[in-house]
mmCIF file of C-alpha atoms in Angstrom:
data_model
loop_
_atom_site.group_PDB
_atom_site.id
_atom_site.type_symbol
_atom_site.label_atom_id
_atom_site.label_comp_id
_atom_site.label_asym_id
_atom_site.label_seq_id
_atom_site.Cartn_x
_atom_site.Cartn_y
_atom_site.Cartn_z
ATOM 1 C CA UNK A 1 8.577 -70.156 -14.184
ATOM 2 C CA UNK A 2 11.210 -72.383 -15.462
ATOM 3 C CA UNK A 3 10.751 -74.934 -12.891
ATOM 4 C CA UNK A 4 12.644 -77.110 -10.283
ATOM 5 C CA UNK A 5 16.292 -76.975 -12.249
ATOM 6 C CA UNK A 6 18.616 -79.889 -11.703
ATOM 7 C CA UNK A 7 22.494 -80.563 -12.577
ATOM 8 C CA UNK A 8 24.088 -82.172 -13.827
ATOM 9 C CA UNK A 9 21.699 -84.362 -15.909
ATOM 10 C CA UNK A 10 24.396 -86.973 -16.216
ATOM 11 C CA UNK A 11 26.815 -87.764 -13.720
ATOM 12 C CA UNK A 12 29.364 -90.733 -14.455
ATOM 13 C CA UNK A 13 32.067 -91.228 -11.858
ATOM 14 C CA UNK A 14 34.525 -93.750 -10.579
ATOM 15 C CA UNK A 15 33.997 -95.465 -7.004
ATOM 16 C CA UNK A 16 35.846 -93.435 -4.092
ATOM 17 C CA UNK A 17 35.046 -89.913 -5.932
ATOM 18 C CA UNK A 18 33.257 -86.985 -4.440
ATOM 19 C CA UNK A 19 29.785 -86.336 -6.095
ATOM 20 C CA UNK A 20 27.934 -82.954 -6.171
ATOM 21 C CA UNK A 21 24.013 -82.707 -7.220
ATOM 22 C CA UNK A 22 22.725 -79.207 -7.942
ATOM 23 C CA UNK A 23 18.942 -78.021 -7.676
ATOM 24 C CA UNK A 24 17.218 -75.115 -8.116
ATOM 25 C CA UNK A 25 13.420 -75.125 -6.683
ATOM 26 C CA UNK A 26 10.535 -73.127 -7.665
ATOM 27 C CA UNK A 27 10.442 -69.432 -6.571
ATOM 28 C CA UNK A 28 8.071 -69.387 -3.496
ATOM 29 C CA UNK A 29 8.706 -72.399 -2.676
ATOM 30 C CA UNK A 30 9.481 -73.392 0.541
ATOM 31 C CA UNK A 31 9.902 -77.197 0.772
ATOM 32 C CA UNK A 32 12.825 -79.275 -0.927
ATOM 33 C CA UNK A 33 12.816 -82.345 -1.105
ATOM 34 C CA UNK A 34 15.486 -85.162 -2.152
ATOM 35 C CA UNK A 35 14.406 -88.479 -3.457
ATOM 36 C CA UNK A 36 16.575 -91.349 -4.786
ATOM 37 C CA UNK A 37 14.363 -93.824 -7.291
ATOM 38 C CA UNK A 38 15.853 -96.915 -8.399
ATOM 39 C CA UNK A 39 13.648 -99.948 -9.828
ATOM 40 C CA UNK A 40 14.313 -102.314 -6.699
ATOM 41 C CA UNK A 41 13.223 -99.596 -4.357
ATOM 42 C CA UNK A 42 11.539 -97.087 -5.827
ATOM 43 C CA UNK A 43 11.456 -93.747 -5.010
ATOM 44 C CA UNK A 44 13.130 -92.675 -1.519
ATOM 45 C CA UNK A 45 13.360 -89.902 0.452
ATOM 46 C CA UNK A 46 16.683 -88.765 1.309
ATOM 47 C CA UNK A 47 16.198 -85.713 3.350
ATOM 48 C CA UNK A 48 13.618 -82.752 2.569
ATOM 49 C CA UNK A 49 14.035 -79.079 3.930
ATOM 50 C CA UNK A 50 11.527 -76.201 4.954
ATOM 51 C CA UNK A 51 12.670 -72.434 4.859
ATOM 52 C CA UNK A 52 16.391 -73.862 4.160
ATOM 53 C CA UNK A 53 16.297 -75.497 7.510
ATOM 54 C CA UNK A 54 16.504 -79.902 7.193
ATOM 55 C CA UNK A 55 13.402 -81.201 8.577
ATOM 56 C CA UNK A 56 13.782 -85.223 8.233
ATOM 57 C CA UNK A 57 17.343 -86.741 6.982
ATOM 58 C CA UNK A 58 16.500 -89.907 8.138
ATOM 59 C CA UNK A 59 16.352 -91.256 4.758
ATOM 60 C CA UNK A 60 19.816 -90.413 4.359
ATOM 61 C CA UNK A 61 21.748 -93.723 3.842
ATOM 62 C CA UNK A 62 24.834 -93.051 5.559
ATOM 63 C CA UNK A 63 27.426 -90.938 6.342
ATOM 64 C CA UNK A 64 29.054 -90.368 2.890
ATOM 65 C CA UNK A 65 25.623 -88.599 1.924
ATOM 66 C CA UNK A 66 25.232 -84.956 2.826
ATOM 67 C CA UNK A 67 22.963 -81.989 2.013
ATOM 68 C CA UNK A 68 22.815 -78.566 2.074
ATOM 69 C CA UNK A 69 20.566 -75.675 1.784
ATOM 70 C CA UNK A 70 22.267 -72.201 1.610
ATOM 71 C CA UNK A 71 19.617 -70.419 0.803
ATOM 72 C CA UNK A 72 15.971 -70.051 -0.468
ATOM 73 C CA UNK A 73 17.066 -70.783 -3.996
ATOM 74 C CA UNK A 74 19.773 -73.019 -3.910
ATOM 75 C CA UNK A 75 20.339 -76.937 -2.734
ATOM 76 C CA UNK A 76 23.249 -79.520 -2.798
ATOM 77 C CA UNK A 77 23.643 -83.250 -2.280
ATOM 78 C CA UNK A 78 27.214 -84.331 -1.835
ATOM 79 C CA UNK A 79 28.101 -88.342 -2.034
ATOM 80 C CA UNK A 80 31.810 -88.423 -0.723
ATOM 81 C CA UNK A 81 33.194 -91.324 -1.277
ATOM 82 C CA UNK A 82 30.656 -92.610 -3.969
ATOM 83 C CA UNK A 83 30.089 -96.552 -4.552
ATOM 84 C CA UNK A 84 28.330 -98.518 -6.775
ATOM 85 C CA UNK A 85 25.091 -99.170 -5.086
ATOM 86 C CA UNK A 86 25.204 -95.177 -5.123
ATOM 87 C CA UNK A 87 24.052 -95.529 -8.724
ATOM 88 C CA UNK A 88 20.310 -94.485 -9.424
ATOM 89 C CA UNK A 89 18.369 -91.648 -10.622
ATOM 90 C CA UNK A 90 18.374 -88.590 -7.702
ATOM 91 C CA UNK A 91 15.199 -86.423 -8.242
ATOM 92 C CA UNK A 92 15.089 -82.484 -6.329
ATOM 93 C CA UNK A 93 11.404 -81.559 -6.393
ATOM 94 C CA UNK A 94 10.022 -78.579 -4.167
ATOM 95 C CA UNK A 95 6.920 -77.546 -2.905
ATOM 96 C CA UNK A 96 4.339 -75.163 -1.159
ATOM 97 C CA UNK A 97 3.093 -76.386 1.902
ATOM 98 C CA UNK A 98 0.385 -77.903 0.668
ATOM 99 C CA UNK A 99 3.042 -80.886 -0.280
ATOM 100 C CA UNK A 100 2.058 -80.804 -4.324
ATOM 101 C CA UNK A 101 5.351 -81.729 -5.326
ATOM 102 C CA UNK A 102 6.844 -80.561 -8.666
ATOM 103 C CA UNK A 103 10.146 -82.191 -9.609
ATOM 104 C CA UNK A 104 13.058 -81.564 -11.301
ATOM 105 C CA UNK A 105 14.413 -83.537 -14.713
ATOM 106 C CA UNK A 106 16.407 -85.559 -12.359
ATOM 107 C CA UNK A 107 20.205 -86.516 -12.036
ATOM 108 C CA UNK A 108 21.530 -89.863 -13.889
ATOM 109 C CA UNK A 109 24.132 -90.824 -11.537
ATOM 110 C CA UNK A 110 25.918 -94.357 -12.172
ATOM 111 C CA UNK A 111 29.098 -94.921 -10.144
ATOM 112 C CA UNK A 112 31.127 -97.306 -11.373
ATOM 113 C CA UNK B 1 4.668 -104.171 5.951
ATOM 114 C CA UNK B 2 5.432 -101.583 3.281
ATOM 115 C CA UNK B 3 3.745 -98.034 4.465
ATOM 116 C CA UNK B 4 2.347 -97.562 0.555
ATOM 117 C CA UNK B 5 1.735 -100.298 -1.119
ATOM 118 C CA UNK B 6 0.822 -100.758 -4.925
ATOM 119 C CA UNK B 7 0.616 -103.739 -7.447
ATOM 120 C CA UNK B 8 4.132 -103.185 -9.961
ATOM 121 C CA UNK B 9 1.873 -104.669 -12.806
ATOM 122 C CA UNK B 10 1.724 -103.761 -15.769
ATOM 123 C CA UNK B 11 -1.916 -103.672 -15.867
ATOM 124 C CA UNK B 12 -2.925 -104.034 -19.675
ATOM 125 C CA UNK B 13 -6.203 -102.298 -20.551
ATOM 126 C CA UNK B 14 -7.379 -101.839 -24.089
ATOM 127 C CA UNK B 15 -7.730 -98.485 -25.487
ATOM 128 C CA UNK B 16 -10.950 -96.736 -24.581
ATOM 129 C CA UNK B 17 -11.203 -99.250 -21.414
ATOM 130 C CA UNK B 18 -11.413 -97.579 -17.553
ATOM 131 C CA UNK B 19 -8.202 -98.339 -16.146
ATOM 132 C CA UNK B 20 -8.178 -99.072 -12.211
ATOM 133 C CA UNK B 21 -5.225 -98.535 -10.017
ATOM 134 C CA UNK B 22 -5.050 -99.142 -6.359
ATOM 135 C CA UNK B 23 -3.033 -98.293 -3.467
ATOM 136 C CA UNK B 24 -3.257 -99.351 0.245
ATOM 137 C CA UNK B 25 -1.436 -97.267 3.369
ATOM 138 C CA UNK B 26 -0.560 -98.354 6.616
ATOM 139 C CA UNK B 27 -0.524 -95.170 8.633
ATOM 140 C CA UNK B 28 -4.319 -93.872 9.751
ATOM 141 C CA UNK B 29 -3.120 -90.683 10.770
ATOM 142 C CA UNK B 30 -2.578 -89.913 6.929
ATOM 143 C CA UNK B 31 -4.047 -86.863 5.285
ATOM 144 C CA UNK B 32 -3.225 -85.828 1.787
ATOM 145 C CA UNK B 33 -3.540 -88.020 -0.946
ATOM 146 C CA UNK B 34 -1.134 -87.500 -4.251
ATOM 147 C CA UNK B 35 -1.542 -89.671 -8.260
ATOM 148 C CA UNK B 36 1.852 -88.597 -9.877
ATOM 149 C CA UNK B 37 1.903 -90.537 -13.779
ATOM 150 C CA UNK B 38 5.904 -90.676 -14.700
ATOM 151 C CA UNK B 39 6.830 -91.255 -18.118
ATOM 152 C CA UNK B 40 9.535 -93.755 -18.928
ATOM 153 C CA UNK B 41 12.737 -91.912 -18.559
ATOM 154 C CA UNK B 42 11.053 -88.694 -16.760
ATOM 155 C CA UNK B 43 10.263 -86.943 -13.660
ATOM 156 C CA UNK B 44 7.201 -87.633 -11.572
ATOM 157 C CA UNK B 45 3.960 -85.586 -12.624
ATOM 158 C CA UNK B 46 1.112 -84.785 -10.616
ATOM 159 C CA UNK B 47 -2.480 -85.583 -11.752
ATOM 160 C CA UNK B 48 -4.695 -86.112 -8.962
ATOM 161 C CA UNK B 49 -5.205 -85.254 -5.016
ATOM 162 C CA UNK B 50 -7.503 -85.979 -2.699
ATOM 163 C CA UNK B 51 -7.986 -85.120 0.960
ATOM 164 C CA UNK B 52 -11.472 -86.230 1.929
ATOM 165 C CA UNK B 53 -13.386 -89.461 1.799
ATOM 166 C CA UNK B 54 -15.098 -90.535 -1.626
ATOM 167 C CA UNK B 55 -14.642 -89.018 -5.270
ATOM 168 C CA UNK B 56 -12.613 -86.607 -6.982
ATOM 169 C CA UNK B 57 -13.022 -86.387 -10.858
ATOM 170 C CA UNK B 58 -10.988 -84.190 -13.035
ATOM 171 C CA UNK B 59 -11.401 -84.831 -16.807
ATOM 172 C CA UNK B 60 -10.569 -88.452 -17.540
ATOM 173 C CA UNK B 61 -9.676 -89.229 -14.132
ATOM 174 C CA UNK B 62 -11.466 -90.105 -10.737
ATOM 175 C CA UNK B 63 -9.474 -90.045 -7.532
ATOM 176 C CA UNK B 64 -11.245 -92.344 -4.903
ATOM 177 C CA UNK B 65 -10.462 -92.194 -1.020
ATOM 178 C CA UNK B 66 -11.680 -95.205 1.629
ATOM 179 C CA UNK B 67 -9.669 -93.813 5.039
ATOM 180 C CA UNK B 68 -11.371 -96.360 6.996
ATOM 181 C CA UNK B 69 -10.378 -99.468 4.645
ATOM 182 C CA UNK B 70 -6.997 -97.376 3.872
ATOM 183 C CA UNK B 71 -7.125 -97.361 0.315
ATOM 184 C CA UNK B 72 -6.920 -94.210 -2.631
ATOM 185 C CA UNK B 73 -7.672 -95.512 -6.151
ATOM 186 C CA UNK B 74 -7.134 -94.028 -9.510
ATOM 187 C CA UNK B 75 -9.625 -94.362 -12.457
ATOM 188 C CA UNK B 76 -8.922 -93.224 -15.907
ATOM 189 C CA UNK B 77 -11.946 -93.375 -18.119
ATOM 190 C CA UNK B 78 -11.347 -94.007 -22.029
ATOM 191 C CA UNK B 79 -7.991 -95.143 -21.380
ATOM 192 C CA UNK B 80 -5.628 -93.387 -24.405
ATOM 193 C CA UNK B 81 -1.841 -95.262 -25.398
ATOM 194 C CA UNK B 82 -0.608 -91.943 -24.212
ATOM 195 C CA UNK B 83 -1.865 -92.788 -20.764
ATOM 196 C CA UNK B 84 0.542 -95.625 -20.699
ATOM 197 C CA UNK B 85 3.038 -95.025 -18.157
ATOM 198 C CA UNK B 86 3.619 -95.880 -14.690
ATOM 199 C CA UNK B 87 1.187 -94.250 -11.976
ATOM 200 C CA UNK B 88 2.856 -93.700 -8.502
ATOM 201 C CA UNK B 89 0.980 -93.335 -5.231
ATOM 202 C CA UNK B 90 2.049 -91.104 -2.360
ATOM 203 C CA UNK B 91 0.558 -90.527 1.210
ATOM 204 C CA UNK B 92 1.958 -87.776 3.667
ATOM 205 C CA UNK B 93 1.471 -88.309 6.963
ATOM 206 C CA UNK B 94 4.619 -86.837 8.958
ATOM 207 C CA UNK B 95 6.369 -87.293 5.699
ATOM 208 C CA UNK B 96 4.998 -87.825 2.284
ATOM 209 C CA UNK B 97 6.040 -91.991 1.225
ATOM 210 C CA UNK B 98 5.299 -93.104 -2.544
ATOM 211 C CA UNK B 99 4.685 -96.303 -3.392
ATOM 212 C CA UNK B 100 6.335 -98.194 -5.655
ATOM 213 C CA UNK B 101 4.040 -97.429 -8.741
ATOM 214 C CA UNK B 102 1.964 -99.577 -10.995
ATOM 215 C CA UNK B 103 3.198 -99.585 -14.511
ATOM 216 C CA UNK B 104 -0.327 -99.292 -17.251
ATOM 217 C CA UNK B 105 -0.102 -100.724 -20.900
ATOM 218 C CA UNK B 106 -2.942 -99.356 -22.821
ATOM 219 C CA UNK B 107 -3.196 -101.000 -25.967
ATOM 220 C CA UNK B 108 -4.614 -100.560 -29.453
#
């Protein structure tokens, strides 16, 4: 299995733009999760899913932050506008229900 | 007070020393107990979980669970350079919370 794939790696954008992350979880997976990590704060979860349908999006900062989960194999976080405090490293992961998490290479995203 | 707690460090240990790395929870209704190591630059790796009181030992490592003092500790045995990294905690209880990691120098 290839793994939880992520895209882009690198994202650099100007403030007010729209921002799409990509992920791809694990076959047979059925949790996906979204986590922001930043050194202040650490890692964070934004909003994690369970057969497609959001489970918890409290972590979701605000409005301008939305996901999706179309289907089993496909997820999308959208920052529209982006900002500067928007800038940190977004990890996808997925997992069984057993909550082992395996995680993607991340997305680089500095907004600026 | 934070729901996952850990000490940022960096804990220095010398190569071939046990390194010791402790985390404290605040919710008692937590179950599953997760070690992920990540490498500077990299995603989060699992290495250890534990779901029941007392010790788990997998190789070079030793996963230790207190529910009632609300504490999960991570030994590694013969501590290698390439064990330097920073070691992040995470609890699930109605959602799964890391801590903020502790960051281990093992030197030479």
């Amino acid at each position: 299995d290839a793994g939880v794939i992520q895209s882009p790696r690198h994202e650099v954008t100007e403030m007010g733009q729209e921002v799409t992350l990509r992920c791809k979880p694990i076959s047979g997976h059925d949790y996906l999760f979204w986590y922001r990590q930043t050194m202040m704060r650490g890692l964070e979860l934004l909003i994690y899913f369970n057969n497609n349908v959001p489970i918890d999006d409290s972590g979701m900062p605000e409005d301008r932050f939305s996901a999706k989960m179309p289907n089993a194999s496909f997820s999308t976080l959208k920052i529209q506008p982006s900002e500067p405090r928007d800038s940190a490293v977004y990890f996808c992961a997925s997992s069984l229900p057993d909550k082992k998490l395996f995680f993607g290479s991340g997305t680089q995203l500095s907004v600026l | 007070q934070k729901e996952v707690e850990q000490n940022s460090g960096p804990l220095s240990v010398p190569e071939g020393a046990i390194a010791s790395l402790n985390c404290t929870y605040s919710d008692r209704g937590s179950q599953s107990f997760f070690w992920y190591r990540q490498y500077s630059g990299k995603s989060p790796e699992l290495i250890m979980f534990i779901y029941s009181n007392g010790d788990k030992e997998d190789g070079r490592f030793t996963a230790q669970l207190n529910k009632a003092s609300q504490y999960v500790s991570l030994l590694i045995r013969d501590s290698q350079p390439s064990d330097s990294a920073t070691y992040l905690c995470a609890v699930t209880a109605s959602k799964l919370t890391f801590g903020t990691g502790t960051r281990l120098q093992v030197t030479l």
